[in-house]
Every structure is written in C-alpha cells, then in structure tokens.
Coordinates of N, CA, C and O in Angstrom, one line a residue:
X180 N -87.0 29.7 41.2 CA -88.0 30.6 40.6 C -87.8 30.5 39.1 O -86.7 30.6 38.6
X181 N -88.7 30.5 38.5 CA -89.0 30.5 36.8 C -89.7 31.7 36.1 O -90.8 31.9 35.7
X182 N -88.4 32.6 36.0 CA -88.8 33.6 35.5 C -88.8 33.6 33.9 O -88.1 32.8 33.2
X183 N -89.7 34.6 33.3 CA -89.7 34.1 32.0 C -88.6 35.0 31.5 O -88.2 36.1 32.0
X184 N -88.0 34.3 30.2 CA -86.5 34.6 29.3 C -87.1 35.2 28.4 O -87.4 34.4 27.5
X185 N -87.5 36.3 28.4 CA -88.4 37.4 26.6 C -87.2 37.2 25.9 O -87.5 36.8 24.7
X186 N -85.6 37.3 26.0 CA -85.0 37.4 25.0 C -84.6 36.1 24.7 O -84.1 35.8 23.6
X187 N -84.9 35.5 25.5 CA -84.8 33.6 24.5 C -86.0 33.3 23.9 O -86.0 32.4 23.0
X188 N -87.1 33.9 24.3 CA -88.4 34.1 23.2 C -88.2 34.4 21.7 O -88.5 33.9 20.6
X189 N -87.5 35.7 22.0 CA -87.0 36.4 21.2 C -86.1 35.9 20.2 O -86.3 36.1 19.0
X190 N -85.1 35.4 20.5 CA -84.4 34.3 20.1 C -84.6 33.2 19.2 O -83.9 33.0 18.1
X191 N -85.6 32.4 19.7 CA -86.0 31.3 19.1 C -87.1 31.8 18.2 O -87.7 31.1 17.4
X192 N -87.4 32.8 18.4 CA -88.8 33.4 16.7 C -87.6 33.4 15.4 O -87.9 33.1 14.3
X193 N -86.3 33.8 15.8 CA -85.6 34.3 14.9 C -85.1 32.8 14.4 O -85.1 32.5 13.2
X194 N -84.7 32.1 15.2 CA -84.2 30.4 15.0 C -85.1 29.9 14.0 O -84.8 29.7 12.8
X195 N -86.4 29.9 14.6 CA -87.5 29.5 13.8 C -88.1 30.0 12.1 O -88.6 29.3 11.2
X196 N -87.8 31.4 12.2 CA -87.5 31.6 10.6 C -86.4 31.3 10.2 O -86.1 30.8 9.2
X197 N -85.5 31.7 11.1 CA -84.4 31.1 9.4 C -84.4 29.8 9.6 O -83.5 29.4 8.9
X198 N -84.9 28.7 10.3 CA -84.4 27.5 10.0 C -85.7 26.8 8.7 O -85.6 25.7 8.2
X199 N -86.6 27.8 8.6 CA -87.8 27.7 7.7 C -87.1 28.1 6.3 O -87.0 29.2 6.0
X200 N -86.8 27.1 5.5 CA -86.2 27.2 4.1 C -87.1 27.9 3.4 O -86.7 28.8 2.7
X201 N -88.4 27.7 3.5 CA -89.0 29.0 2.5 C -88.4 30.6 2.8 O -88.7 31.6 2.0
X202 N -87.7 30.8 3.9 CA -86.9 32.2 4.5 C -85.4 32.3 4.2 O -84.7 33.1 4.8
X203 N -84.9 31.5 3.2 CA -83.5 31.5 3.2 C -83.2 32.2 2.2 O -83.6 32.5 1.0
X204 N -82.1 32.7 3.0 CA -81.9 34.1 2.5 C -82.5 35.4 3.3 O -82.0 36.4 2.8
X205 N -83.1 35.7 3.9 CA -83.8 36.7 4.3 C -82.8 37.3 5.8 O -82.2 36.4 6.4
X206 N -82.7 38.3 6.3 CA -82.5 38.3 7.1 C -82.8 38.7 8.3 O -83.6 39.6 8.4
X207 N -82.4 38.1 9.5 CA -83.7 38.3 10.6 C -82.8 38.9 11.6 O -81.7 38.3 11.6
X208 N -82.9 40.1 12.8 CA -82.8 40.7 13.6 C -83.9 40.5 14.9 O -85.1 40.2 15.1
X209 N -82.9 40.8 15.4 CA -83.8 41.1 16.8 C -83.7 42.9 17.9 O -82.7 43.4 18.3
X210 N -84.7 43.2 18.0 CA -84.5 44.9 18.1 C -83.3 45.7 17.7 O -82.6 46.4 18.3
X211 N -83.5 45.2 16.6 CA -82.4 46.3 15.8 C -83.1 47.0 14.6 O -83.8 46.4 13.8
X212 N -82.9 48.6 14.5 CA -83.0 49.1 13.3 C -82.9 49.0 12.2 O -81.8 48.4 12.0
X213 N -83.8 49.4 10.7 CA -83.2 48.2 9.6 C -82.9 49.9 9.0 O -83.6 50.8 9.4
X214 N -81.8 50.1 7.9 CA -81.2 50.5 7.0 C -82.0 50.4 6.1 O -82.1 49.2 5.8
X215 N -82.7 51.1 5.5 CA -83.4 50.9 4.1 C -82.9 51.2 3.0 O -82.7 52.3 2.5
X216 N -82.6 49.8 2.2 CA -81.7 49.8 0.5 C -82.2 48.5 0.1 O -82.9 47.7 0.8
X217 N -81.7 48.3 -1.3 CA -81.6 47.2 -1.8 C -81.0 46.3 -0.8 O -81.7 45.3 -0.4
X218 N -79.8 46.5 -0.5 CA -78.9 45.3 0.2 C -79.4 45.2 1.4 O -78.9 44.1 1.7
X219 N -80.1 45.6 2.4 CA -80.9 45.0 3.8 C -81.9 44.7 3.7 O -82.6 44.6 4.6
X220 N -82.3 44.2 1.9 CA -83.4 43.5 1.9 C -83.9 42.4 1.4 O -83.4 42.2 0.3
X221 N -84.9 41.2 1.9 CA -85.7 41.2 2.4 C -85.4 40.9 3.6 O -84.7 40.0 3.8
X222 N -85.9 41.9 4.8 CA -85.6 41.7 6.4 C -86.4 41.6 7.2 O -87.5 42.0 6.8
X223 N -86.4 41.2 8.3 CA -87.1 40.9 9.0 C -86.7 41.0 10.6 O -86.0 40.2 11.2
X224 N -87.5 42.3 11.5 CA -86.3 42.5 12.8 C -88.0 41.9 14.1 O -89.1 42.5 14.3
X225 N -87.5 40.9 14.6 CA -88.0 41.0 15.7 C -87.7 42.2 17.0 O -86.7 42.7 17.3
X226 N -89.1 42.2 17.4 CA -89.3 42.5 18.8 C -90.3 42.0 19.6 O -91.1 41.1 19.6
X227 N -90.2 43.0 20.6 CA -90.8 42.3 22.1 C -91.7 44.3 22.5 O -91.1 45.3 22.8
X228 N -93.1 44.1 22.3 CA -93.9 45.3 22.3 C -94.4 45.8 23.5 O -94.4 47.0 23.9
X229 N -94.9 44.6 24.2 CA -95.5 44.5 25.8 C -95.4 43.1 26.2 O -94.9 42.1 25.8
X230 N -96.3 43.4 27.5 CA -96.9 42.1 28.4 C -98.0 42.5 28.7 O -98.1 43.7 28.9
X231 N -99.1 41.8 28.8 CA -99.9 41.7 30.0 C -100.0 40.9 31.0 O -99.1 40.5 31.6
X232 N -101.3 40.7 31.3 CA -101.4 39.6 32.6 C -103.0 39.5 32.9 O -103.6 39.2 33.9
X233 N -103.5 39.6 31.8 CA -105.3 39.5 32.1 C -106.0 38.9 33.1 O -106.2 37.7 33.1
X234 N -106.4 39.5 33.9 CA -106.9 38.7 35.3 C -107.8 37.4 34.7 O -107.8 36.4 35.4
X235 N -108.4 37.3 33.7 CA -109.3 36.0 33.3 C -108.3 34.7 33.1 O -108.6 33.6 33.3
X236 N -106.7 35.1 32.6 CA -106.1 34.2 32.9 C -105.0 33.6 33.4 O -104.2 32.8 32.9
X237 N -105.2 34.2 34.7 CA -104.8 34.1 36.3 C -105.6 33.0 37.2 O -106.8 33.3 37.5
X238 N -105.0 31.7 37.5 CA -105.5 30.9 38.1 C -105.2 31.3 39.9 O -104.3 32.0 40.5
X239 N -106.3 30.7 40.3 CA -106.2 30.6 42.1 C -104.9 30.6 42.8 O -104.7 31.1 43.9
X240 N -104.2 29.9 42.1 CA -102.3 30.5 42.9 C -102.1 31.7 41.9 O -101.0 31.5 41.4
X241 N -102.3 32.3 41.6 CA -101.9 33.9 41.3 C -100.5 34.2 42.3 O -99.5 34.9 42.1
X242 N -100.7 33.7 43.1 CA -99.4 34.4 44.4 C -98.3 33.5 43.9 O -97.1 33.9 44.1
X243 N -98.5 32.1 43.2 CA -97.1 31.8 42.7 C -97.0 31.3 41.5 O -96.2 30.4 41.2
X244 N -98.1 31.9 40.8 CA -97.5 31.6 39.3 C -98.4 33.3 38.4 O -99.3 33.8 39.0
X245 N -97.9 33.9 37.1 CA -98.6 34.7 36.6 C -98.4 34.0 35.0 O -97.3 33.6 34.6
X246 N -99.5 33.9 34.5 CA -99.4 34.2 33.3 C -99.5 35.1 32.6 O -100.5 35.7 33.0
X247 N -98.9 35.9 31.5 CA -98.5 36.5 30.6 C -98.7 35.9 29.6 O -98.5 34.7 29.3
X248 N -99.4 37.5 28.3 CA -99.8 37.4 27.1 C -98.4 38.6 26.7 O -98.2 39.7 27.1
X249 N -97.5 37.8 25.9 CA -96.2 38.3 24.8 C -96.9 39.5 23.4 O -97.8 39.2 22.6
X250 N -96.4 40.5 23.4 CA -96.9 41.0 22.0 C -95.6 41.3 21.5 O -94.9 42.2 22.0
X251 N -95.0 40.5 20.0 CA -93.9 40.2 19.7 C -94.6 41.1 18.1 O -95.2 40.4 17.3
X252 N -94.4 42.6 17.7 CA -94.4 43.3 16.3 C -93.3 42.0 15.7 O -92.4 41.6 16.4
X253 N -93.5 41.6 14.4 CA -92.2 41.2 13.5 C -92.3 42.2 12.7 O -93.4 42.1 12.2
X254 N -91.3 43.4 12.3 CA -91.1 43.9 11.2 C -90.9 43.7 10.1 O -89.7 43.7 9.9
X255 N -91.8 43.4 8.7 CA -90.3 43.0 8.1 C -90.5 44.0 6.4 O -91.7 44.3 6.1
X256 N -89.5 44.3 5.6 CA -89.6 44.8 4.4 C -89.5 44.8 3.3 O -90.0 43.7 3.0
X257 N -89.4 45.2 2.8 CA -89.1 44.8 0.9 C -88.4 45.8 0.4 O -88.5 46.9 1.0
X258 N -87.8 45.7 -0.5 CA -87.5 46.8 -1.5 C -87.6 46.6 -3.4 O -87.5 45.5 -3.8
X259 N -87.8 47.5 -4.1 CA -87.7 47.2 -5.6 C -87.3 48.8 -6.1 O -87.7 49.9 -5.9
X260 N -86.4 48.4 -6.8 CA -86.0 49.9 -7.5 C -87.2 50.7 -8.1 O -87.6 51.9 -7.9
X261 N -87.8 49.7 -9.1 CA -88.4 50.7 -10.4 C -90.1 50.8 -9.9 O -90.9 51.6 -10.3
X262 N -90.4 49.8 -9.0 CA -92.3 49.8 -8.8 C -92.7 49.5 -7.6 O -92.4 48.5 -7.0
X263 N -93.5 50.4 -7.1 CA -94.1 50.3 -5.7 C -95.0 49.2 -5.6 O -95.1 48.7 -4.5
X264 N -95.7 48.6 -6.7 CA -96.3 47.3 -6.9 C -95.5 46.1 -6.5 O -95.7 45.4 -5.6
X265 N -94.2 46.0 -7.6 CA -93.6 45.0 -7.3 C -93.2 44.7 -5.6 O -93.3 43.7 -4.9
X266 N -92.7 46.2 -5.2 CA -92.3 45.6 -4.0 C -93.2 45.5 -2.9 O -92.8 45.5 -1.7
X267 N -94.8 45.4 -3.2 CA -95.8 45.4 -2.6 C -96.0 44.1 -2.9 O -96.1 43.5 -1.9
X268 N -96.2 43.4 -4.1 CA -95.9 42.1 -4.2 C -94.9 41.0 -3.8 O -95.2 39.8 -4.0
X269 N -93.5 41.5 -3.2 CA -92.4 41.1 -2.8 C -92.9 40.7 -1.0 O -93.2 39.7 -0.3
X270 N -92.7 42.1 -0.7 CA -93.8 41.6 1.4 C -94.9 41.5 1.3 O -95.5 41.8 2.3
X271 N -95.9 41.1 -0.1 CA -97.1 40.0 0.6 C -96.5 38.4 0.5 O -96.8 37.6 1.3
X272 N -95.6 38.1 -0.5 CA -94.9 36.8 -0.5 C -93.9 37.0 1.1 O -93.3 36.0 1.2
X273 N -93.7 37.7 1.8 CA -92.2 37.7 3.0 C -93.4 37.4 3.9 O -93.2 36.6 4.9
X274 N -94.9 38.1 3.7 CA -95.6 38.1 4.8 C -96.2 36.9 5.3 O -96.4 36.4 6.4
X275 N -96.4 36.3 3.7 CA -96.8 34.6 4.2 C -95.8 33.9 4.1 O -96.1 32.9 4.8
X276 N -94.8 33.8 3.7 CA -93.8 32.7 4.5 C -93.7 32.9 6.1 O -93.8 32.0 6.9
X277 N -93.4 34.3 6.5 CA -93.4 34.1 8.0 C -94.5 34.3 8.4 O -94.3 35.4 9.1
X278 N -95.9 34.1 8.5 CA -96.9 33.4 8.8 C -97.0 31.8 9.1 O -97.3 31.2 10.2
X279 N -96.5 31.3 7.8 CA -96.5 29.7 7.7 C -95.5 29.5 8.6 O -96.0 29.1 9.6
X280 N -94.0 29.6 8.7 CA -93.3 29.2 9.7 C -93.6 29.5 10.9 O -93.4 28.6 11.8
X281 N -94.0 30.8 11.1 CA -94.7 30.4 12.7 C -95.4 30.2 13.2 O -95.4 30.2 14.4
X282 N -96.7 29.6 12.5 CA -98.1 28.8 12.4 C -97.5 27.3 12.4 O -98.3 26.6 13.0
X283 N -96.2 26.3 11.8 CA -95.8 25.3 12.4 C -95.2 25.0 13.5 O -95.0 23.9 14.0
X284 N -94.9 26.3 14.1 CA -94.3 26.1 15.5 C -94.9 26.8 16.4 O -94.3 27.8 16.7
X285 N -96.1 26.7 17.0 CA -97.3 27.2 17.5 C -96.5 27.3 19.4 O -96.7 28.3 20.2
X286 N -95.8 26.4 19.6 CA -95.2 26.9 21.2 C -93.7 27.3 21.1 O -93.2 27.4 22.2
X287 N -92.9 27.5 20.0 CA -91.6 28.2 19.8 C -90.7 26.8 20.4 O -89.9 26.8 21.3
X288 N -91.0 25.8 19.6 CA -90.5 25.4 20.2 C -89.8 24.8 21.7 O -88.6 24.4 22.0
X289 N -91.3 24.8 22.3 CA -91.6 24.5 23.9 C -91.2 25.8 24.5 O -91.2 25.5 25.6
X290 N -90.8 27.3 24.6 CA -90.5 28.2 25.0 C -91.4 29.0 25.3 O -91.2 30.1 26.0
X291 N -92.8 28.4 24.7 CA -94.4 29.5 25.2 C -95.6 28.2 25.3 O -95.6 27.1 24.8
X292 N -96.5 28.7 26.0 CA -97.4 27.2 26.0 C -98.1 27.4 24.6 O -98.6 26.5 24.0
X293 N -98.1 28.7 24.2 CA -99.0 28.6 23.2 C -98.7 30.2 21.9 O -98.2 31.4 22.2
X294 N -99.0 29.9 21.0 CA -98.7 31.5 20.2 C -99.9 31.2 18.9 O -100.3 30.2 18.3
X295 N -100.2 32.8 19.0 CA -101.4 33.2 17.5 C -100.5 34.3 16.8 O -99.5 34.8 17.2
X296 N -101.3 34.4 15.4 CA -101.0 35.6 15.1 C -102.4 36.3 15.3 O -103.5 35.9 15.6
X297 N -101.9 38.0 14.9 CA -102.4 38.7 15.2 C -102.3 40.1 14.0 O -101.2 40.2 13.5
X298 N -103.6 41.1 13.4 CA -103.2 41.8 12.5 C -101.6 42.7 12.4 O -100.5 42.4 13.0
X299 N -101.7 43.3 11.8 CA -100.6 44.6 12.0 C -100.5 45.4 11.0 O -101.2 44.8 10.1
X300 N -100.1 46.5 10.5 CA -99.7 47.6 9.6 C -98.9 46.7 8.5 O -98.4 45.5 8.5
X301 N -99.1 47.8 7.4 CA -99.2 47.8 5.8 C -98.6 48.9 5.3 O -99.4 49.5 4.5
X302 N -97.3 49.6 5.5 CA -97.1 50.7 5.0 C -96.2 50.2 3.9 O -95.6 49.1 3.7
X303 N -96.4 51.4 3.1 CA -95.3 51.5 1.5 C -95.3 53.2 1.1 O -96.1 54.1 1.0
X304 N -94.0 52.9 0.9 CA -93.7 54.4 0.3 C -92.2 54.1 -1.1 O -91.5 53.2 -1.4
X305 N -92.3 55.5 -1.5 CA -90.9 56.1 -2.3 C -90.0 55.8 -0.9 O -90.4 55.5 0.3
X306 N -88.9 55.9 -1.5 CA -88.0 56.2 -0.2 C -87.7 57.3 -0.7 O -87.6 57.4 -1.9
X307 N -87.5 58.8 0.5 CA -87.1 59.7 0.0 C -85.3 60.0 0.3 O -84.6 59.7 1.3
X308 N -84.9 60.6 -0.9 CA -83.2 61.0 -1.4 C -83.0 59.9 -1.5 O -82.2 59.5 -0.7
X309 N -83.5 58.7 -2.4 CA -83.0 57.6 -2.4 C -83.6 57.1 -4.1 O -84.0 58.1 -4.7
X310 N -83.6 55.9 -4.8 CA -83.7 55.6 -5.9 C -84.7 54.5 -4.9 O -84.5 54.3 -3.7
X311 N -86.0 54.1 -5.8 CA -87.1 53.2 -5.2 C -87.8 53.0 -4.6 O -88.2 53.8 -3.9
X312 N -88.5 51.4 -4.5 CA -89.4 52.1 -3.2 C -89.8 50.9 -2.1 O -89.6 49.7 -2.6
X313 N -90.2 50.8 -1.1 CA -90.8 49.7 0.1 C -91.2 49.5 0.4 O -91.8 50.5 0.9
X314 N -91.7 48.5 0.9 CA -93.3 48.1 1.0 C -93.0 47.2 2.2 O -92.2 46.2 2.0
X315 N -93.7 47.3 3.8 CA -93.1 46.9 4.9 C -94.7 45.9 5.1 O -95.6 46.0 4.3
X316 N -94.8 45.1 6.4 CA -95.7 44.6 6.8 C -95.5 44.2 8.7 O -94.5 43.6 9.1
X317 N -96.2 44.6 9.5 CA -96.3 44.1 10.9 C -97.1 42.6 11.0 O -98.3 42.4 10.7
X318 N -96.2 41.9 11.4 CA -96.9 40.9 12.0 C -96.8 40.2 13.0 O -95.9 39.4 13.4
X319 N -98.0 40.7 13.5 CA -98.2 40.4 15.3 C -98.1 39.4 15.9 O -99.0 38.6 15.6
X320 N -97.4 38.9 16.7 CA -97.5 37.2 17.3 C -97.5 37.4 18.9 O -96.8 38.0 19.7
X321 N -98.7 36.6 18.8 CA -99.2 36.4 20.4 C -98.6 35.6 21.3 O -98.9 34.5 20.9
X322 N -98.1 35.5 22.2 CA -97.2 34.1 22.9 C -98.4 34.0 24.2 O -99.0 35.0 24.5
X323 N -98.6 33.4 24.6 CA -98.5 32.9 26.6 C -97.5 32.0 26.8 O -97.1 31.0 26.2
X324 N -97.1 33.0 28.0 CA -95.8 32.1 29.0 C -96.6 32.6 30.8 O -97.4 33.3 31.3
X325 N -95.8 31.8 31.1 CA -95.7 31.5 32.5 C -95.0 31.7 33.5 O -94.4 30.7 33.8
X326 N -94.7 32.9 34.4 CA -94.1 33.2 35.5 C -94.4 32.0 37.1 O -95.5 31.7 37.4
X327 N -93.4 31.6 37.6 CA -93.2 30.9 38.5 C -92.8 31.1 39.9 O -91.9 32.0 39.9
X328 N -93.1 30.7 41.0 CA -92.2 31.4 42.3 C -91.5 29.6 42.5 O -90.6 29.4 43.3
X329 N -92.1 28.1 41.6 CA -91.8 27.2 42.4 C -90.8 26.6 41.3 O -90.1 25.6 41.6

C-alpha cells in the first residue's frame, strides 16, 4: 500500500529552499512557531493546512487509488528595526526567492506529481513591547499526490 508521506512532503519543500542559494542564510522550519526579533530573521516555517480529494480528480479505480490536492501555507517574515517600509521591502525580496525556488522544482523533487502556487496574506505591523517592525507573507503551494491500495 502507498500511502502518502505529508511529512516527507513537508520535508523536501524545506530541502528545496535551503538548497536554493538565493535562500542562504534564511531559515526554514517545519510546523514550528517563529519568535519574532531581529535574530529569527529572515524565516521561513513550513506547513501542511489540508487535503482534499475533488471528485473531478478521481479516476474509475477510485476503490484503489485517491488523489489528493496538498495545501502547504509557507510562512515566512522579515524584520527591520527603524521602518515598516524597509521591512516590507525585505519579504517582498524573501517572497520571490521562495517563489522561484519552488517554481524550479514543480514535483518536489518526484515526491508530488505536480505543485502551483497559490495567493496568501500580507500582514505587517509594529511589534508590540518590542523595538521595530515585520512584515510577513503567505505563500500557498499546491501539491497533487496519490494514495494507493497497490
């Protein structure tokens, strides 16, 4: 039986940015909470959001195989002491590097038949009781994988 591995999914998104030199340096998690400061930044925490199973793409053996659509949030943040700009300017540069790196690796690496991106959230604030400020971005990535009974 070929069940699908979400946390080797999960795994190999994170492989795949850091092995992406435009990301060096950055740090990448996987469902973990990020600490907001200077020093936990620029980060980046994968996760794993849902599944589905869209009956449109569900083939005639449905009884031994299911496909699955992955909804993988990437978190990731920025920080700058003195300007909410700058560090608005800081995760639109974090947002397209990890764009491009996972737009070259469209099946993870053989681990999905296929991945898109998808929009996501744009938040920035002060940090409050803190000195500065952050500027975060969601970016959605789509997978299909494949459940098996053979």
């Amino acid at each position: 039986m070929a069940r699908v591995d979400y946390y080797a999914i999960e795994q190999e998104i994170k492989t795949v940015l850091e092995a992406d030199a435009a990301l060096a340096g950055v740090t990448v998690t996987i469902e973990e909470e990020l600490m907001f400061g200077s020093e936990s930044t620029p980060w980046i925490g994968v996760y794993l959001d849902r599944r589905d199973a869209p009956p449109a793409l569900q083939r005639l053996g449905a009884g031994q195989s299911t496909r699955f659509l992955l909804r993988f949030p990437l978190w990731c943040w920025e920080y700058h002491l003195e300007s909410i700009t700058k560090a608005i300017q800081r995760r639109d540069d974090l947002v397209g590097k990890i764009e491009v790196a996972l737009m070259k690796n469209r099946t993870l690496s053989g681990k999905v038949a296929t991945s898109w991106l998808e929009g996501g959230e744009l938040p920035s604030a002060r940090l409050p009781e803190q000195a500065g400020f952050v500027s975060g971005a969601e970016v959605i990535l789509v997978a299909e994988v494949s459940a098996t009974t053979v």
